PDB file of C-alpha atoms and ligand atoms in Angstrom:
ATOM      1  CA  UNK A   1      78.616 -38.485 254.511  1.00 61.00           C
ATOM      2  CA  UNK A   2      76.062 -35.932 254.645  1.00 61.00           C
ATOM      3  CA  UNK A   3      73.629 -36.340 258.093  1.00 66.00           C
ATOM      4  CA  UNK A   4      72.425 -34.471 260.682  1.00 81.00           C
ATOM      5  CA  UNK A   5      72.219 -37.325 263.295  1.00 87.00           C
ATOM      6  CA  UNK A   6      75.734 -37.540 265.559  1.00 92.00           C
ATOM      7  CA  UNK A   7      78.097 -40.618 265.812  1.00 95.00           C
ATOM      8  CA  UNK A   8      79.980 -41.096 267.831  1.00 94.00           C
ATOM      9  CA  UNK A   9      82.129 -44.619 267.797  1.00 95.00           C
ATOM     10  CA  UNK A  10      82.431 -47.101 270.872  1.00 94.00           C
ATOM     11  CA  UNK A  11      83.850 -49.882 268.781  1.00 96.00           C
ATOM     12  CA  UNK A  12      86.841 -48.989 266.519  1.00 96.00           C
ATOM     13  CA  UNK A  13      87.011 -51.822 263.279  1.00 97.00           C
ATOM     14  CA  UNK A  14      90.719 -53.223 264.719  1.00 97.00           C
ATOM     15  CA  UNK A  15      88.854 -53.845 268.223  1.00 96.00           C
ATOM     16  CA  UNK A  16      85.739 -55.951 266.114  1.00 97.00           C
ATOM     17  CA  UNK A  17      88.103 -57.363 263.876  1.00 98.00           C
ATOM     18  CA  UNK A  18      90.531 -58.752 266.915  1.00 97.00           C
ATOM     19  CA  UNK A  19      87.175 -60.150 268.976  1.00 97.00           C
ATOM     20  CA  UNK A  20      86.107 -62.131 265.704  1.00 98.00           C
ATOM     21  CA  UNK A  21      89.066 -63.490 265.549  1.00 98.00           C
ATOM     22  CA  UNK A  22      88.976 -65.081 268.746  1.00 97.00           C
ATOM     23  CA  UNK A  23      85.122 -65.997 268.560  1.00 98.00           C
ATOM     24  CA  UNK A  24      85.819 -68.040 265.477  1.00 98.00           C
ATOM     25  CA  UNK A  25      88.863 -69.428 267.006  1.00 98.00           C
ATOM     26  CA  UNK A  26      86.556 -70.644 269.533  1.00 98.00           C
ATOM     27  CA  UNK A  27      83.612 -71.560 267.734  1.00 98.00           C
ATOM     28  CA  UNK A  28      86.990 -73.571 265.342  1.00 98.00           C
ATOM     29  CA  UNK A  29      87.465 -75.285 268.675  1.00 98.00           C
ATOM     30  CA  UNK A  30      84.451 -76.238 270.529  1.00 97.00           C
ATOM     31  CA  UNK A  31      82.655 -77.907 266.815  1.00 96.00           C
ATOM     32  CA  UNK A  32      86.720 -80.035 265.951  1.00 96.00           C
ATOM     33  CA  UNK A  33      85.759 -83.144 264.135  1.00 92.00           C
ATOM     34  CA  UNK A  34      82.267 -81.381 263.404  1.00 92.00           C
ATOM     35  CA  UNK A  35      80.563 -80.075 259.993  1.00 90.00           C
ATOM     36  CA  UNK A  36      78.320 -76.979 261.114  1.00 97.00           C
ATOM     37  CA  UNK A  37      76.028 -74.868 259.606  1.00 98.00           C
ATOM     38  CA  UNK A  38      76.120 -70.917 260.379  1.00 98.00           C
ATOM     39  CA  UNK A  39      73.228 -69.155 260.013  1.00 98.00           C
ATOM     40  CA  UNK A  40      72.469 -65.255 259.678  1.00 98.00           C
ATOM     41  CA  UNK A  41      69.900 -63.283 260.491  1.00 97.00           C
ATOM     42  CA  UNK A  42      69.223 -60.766 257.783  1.00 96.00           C
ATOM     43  CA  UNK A  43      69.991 -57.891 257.298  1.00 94.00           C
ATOM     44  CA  UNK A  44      71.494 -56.697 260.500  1.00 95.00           C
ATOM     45  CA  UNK A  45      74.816 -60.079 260.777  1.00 97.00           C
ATOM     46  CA  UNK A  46      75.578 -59.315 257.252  1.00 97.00           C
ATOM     47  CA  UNK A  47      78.714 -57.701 257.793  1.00 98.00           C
ATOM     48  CA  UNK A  48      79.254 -59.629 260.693  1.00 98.00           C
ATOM     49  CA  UNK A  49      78.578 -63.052 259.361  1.00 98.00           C
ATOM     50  CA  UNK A  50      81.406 -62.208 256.667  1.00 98.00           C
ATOM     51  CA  UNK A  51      84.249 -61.893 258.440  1.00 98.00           C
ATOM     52  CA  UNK A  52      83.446 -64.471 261.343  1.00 98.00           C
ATOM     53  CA  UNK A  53      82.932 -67.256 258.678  1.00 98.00           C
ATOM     54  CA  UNK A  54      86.426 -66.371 257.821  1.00 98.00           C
ATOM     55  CA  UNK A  55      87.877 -67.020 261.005  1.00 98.00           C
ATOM     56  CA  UNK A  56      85.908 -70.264 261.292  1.00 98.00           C
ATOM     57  CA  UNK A  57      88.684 -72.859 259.984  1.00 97.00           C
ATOM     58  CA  UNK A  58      85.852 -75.819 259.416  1.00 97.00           C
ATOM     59  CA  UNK A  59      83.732 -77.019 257.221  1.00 96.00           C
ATOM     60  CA  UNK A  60      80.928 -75.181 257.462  1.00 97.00           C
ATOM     61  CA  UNK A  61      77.608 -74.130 255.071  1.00 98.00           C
ATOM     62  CA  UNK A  62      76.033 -71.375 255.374  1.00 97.00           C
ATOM     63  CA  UNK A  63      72.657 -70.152 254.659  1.00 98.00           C
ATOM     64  CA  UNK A  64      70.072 -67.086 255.405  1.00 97.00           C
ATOM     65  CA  UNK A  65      66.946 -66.483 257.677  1.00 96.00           C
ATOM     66  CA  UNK A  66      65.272 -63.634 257.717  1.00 96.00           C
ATOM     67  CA  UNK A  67      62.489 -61.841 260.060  1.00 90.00           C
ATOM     68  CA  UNK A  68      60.624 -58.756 260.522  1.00 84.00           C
ATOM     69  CA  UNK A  69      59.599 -57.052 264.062  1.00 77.00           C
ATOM     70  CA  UNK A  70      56.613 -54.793 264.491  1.00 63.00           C
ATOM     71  CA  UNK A  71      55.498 -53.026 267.485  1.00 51.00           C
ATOM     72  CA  UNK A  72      56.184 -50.300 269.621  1.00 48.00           C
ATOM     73  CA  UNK A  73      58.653 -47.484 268.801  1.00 50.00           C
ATOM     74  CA  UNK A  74      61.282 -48.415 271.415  1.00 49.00           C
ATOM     75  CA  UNK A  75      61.413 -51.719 271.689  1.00 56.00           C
ATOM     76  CA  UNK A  76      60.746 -55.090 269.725  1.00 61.00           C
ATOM     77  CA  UNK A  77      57.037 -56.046 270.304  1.00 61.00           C
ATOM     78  CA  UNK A  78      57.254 -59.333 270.464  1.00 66.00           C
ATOM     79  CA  UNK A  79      55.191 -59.794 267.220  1.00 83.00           C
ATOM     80  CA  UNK A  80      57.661 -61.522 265.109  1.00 87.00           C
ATOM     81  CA  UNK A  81      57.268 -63.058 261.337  1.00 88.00           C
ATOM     82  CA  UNK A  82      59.608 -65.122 259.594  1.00 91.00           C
ATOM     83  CA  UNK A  83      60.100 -63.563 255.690  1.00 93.00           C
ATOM     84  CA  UNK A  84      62.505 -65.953 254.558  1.00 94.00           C
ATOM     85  CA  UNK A  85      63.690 -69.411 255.989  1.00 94.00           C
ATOM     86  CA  UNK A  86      66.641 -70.967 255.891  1.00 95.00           C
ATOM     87  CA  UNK A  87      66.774 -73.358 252.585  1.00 96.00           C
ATOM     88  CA  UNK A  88      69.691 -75.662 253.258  1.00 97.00           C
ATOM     89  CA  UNK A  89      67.845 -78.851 255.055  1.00 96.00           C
ATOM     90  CA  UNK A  90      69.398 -78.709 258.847  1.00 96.00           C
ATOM     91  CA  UNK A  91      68.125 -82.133 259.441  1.00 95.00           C
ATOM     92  CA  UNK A  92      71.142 -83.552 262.375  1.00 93.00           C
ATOM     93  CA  UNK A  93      73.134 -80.361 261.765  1.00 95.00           C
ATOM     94  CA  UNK A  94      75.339 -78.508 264.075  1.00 96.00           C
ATOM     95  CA  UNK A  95      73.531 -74.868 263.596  1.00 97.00           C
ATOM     96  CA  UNK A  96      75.403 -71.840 264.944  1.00 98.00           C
ATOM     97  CA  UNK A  97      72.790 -68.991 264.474  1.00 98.00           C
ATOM     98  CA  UNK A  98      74.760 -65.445 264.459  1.00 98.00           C
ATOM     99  CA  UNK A  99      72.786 -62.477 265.173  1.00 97.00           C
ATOM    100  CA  UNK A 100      74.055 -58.734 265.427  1.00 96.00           C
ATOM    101  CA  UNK A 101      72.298 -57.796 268.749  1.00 95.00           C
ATOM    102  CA  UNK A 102      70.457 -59.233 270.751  1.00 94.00           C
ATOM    103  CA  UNK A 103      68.135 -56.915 273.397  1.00 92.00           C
ATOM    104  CA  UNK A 104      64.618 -58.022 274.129  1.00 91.00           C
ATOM    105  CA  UNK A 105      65.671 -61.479 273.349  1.00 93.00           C
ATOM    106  CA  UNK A 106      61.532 -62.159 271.010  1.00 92.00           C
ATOM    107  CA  UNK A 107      63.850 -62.198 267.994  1.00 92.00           C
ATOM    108  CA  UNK A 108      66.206 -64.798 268.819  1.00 94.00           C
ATOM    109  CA  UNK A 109      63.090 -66.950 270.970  1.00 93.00           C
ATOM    110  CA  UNK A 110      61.137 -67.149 267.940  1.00 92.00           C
ATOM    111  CA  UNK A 111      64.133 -68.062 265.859  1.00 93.00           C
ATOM    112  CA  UNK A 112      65.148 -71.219 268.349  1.00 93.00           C
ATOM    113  CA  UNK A 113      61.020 -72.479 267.650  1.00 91.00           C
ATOM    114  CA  UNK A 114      61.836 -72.051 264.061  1.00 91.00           C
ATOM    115  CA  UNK A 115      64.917 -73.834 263.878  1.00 92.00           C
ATOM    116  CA  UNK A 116      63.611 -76.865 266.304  1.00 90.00           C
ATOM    117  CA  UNK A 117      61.463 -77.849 263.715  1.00 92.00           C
ATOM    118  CA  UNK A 118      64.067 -78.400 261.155  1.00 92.00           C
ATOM    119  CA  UNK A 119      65.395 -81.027 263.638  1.00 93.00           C
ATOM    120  CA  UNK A 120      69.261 -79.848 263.888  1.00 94.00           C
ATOM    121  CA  UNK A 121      71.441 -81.836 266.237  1.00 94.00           C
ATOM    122  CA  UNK A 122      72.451 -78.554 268.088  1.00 95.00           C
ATOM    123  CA  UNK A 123      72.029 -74.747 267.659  1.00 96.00           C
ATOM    124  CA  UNK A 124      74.507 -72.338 269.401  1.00 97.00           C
ATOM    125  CA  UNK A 125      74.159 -68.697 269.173  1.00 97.00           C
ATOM    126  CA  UNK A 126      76.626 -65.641 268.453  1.00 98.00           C
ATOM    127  CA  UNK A 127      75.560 -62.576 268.744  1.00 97.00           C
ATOM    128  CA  UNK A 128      77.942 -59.564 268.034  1.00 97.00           C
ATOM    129  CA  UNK A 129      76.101 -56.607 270.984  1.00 96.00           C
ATOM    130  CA  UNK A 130      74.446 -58.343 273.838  1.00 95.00           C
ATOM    131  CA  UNK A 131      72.150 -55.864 275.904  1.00 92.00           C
ATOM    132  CA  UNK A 132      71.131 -57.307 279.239  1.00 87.00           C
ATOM    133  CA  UNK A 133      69.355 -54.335 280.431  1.00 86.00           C
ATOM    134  CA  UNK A 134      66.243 -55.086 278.420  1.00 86.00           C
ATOM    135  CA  UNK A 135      65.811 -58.835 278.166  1.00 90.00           C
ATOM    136  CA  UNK A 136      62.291 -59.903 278.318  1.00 91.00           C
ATOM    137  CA  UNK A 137      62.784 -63.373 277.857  1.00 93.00           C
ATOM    138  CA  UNK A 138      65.855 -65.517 278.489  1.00 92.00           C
ATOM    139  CA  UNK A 139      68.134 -66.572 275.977  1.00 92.00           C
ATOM    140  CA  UNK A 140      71.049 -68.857 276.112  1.00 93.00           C
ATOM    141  CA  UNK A 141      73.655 -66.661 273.920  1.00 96.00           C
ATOM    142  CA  UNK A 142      76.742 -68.772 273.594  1.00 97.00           C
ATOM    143  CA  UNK A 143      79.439 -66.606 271.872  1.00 98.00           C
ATOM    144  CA  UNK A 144      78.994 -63.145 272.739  1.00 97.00           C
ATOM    145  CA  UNK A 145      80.977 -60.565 270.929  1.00 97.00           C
ATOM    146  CA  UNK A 146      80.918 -57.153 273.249  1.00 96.00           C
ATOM    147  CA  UNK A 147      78.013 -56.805 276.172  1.00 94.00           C
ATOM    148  CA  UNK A 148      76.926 -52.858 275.629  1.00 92.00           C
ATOM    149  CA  UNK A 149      74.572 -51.412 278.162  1.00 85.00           C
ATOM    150  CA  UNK A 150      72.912 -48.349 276.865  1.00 75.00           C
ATOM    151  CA  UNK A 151      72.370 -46.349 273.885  1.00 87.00           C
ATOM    152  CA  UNK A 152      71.548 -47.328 270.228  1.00 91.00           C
ATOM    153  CA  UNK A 153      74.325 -48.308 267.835  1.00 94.00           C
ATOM    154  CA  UNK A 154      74.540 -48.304 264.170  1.00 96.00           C
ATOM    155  CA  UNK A 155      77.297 -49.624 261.945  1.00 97.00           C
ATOM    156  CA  UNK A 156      79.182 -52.630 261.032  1.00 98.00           C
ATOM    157  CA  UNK A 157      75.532 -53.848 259.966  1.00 98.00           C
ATOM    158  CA  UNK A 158      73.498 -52.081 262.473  1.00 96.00           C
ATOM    159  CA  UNK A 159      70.901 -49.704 260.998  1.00 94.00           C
ATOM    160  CA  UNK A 160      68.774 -46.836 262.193  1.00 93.00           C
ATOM    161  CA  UNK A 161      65.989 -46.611 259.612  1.00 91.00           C
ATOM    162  CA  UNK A 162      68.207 -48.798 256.835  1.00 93.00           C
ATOM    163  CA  UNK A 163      71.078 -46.109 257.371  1.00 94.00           C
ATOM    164  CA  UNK A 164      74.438 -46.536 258.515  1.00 96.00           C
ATOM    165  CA  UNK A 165      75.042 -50.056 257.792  1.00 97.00           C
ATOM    166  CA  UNK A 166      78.066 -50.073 255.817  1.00 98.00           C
ATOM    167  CA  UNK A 167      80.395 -48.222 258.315  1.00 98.00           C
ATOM    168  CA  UNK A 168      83.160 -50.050 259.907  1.00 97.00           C
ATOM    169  CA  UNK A 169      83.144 -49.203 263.068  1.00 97.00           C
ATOM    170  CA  UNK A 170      80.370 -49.132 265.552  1.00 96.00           C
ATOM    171  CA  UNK A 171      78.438 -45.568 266.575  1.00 96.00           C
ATOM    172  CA  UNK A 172      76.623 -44.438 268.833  1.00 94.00           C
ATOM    173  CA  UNK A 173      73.451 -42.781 267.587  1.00 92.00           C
ATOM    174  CA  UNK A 174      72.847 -39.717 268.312  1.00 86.00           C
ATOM    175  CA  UNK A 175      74.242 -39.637 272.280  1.00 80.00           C
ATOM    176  CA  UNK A 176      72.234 -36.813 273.722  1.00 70.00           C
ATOM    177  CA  UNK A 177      69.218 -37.482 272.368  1.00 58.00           C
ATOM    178  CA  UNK A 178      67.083 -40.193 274.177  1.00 47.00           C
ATOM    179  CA  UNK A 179      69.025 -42.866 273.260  1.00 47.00           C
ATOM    180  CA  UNK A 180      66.793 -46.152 272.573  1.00 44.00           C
ATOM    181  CA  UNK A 181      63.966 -44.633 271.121  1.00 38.00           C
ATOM    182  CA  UNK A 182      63.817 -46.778 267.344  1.00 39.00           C
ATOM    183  CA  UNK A 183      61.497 -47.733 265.073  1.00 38.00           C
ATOM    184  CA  UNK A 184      62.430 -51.229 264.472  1.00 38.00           C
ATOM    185  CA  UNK A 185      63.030 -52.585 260.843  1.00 40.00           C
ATOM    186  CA  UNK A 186      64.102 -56.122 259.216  1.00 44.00           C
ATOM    187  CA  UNK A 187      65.683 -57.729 261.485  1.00 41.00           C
TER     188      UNK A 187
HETATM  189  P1  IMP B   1      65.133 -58.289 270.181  1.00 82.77           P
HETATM  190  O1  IMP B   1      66.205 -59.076 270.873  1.00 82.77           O
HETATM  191  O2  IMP B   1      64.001 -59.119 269.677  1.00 82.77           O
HETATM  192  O3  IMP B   1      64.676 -57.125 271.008  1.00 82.77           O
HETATM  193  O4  IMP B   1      65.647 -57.640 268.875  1.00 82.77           O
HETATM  194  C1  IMP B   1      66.934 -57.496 268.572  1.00 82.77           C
HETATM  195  C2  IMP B   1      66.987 -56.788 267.245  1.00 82.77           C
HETATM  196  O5  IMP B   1      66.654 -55.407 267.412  1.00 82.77           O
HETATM  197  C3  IMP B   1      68.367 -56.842 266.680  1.00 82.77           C
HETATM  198  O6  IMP B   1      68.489 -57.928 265.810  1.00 82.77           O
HETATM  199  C4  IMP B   1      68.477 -55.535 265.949  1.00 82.77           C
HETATM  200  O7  IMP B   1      68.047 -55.688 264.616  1.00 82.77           O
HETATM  201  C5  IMP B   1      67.520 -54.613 266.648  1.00 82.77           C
HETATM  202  N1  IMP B   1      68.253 -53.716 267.559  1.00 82.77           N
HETATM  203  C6  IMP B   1      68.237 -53.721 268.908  1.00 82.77           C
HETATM  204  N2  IMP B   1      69.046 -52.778 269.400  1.00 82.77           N
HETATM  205  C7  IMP B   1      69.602 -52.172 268.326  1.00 82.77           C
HETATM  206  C8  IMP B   1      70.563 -51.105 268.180  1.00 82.77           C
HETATM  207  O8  IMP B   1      71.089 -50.522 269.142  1.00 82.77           O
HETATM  208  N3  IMP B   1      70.892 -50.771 266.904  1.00 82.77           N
HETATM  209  C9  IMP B   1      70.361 -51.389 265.814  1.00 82.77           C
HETATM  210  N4  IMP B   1      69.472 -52.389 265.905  1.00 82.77           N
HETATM  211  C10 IMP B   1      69.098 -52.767 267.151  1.00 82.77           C
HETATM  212 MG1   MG B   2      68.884 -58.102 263.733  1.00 82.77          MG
END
């Protein structure tokens, strides 16, 4: 692949692929006896999504939301739109939202006001990155894949200006450089 920016990885695909395994063997246990509904977050769960729905032995449906962030350079703004809503009706649903990071925490706020109004009967979130350092606002993450402190990470769904999602592993962007500087895109 021809780039000038530096990866370098911090998750290799075996070590994603063994802790989705045991996220949807735990997500398989905690919803027994229940039908669920697991929602992504486009575009960034994508790759995600797919292979945790696999390891989810239920019966599940699954379905699509998707939002867009403006703002400030380095960080979400806050200023959040919804693009495209789910279109399954979630009416008394078990709703497991999965998201591929979650940092400020505006995305996934705005997404729990969304999804109240469709009246589910619960709604659990799995994120794949959690990153504590910059929460704004807190957020009740229930399945958490890896917690990563620092840096900016593409792959395995994770972009950097729409780039670098279909790798299978997870990079670091650009290490030396400073590191969380991004101009956000679709979420
Ligand atoms: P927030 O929780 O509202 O700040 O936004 C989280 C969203 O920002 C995620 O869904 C990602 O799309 C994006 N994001 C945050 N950190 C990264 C990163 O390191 N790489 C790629 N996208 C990121
Ligand atoms: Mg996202």
């Amino acid at each position: 692949m021809k780039t000038q920016d530096e990866l370098v990885e911090v998750i290799s695909n075996e070590t994603i692929r063994n802790r989705v395994k045991e996220l949807g063997d735990i997500i398989t246990k905690d919803h027994a006896g229940n039908e669920i509904v697991v929602v992504g977050i486009l575009k960034g769960a994508f790759i995600f999504m797919a292979d945790l729905v696999r390891n989810i032995n239920l019966n599940l449906e699954l379905d699509f939301i998707r939002l867009k962030s403006y703002g400030a350079k380095t960080e979400s703004s806050g200023t959040i739109t919804l693009t495209k809503d789910v279109e399954l009706d979630l009416t008394d649903k078990h709703i497991i939202v999965v998201e591929d990071i979650v940092d400020t925490g505006y995305t996934l706020q705005y997404l729990i006001e969304i999804l109240k109004l469709h009246k589910a009967a619960s709604i659990k979130i799995c994120c794949l990155i959690n990153k504590k350092e910059r929460r704004r606002v807190e957020i009740d993450v229930n399945y958490v894949g890896f917690d990563i402190s620092e840096g900016f990470l593409v792959g395995y769904g994770l972009d950097f200006n729409e780039r670098y999602r279909h790798l299978n592993g997870i990079f670091h962007l650009n290490p030396g450089y400073a590191p969380i500087s991004y101009t956000p895109s679709d979420r």
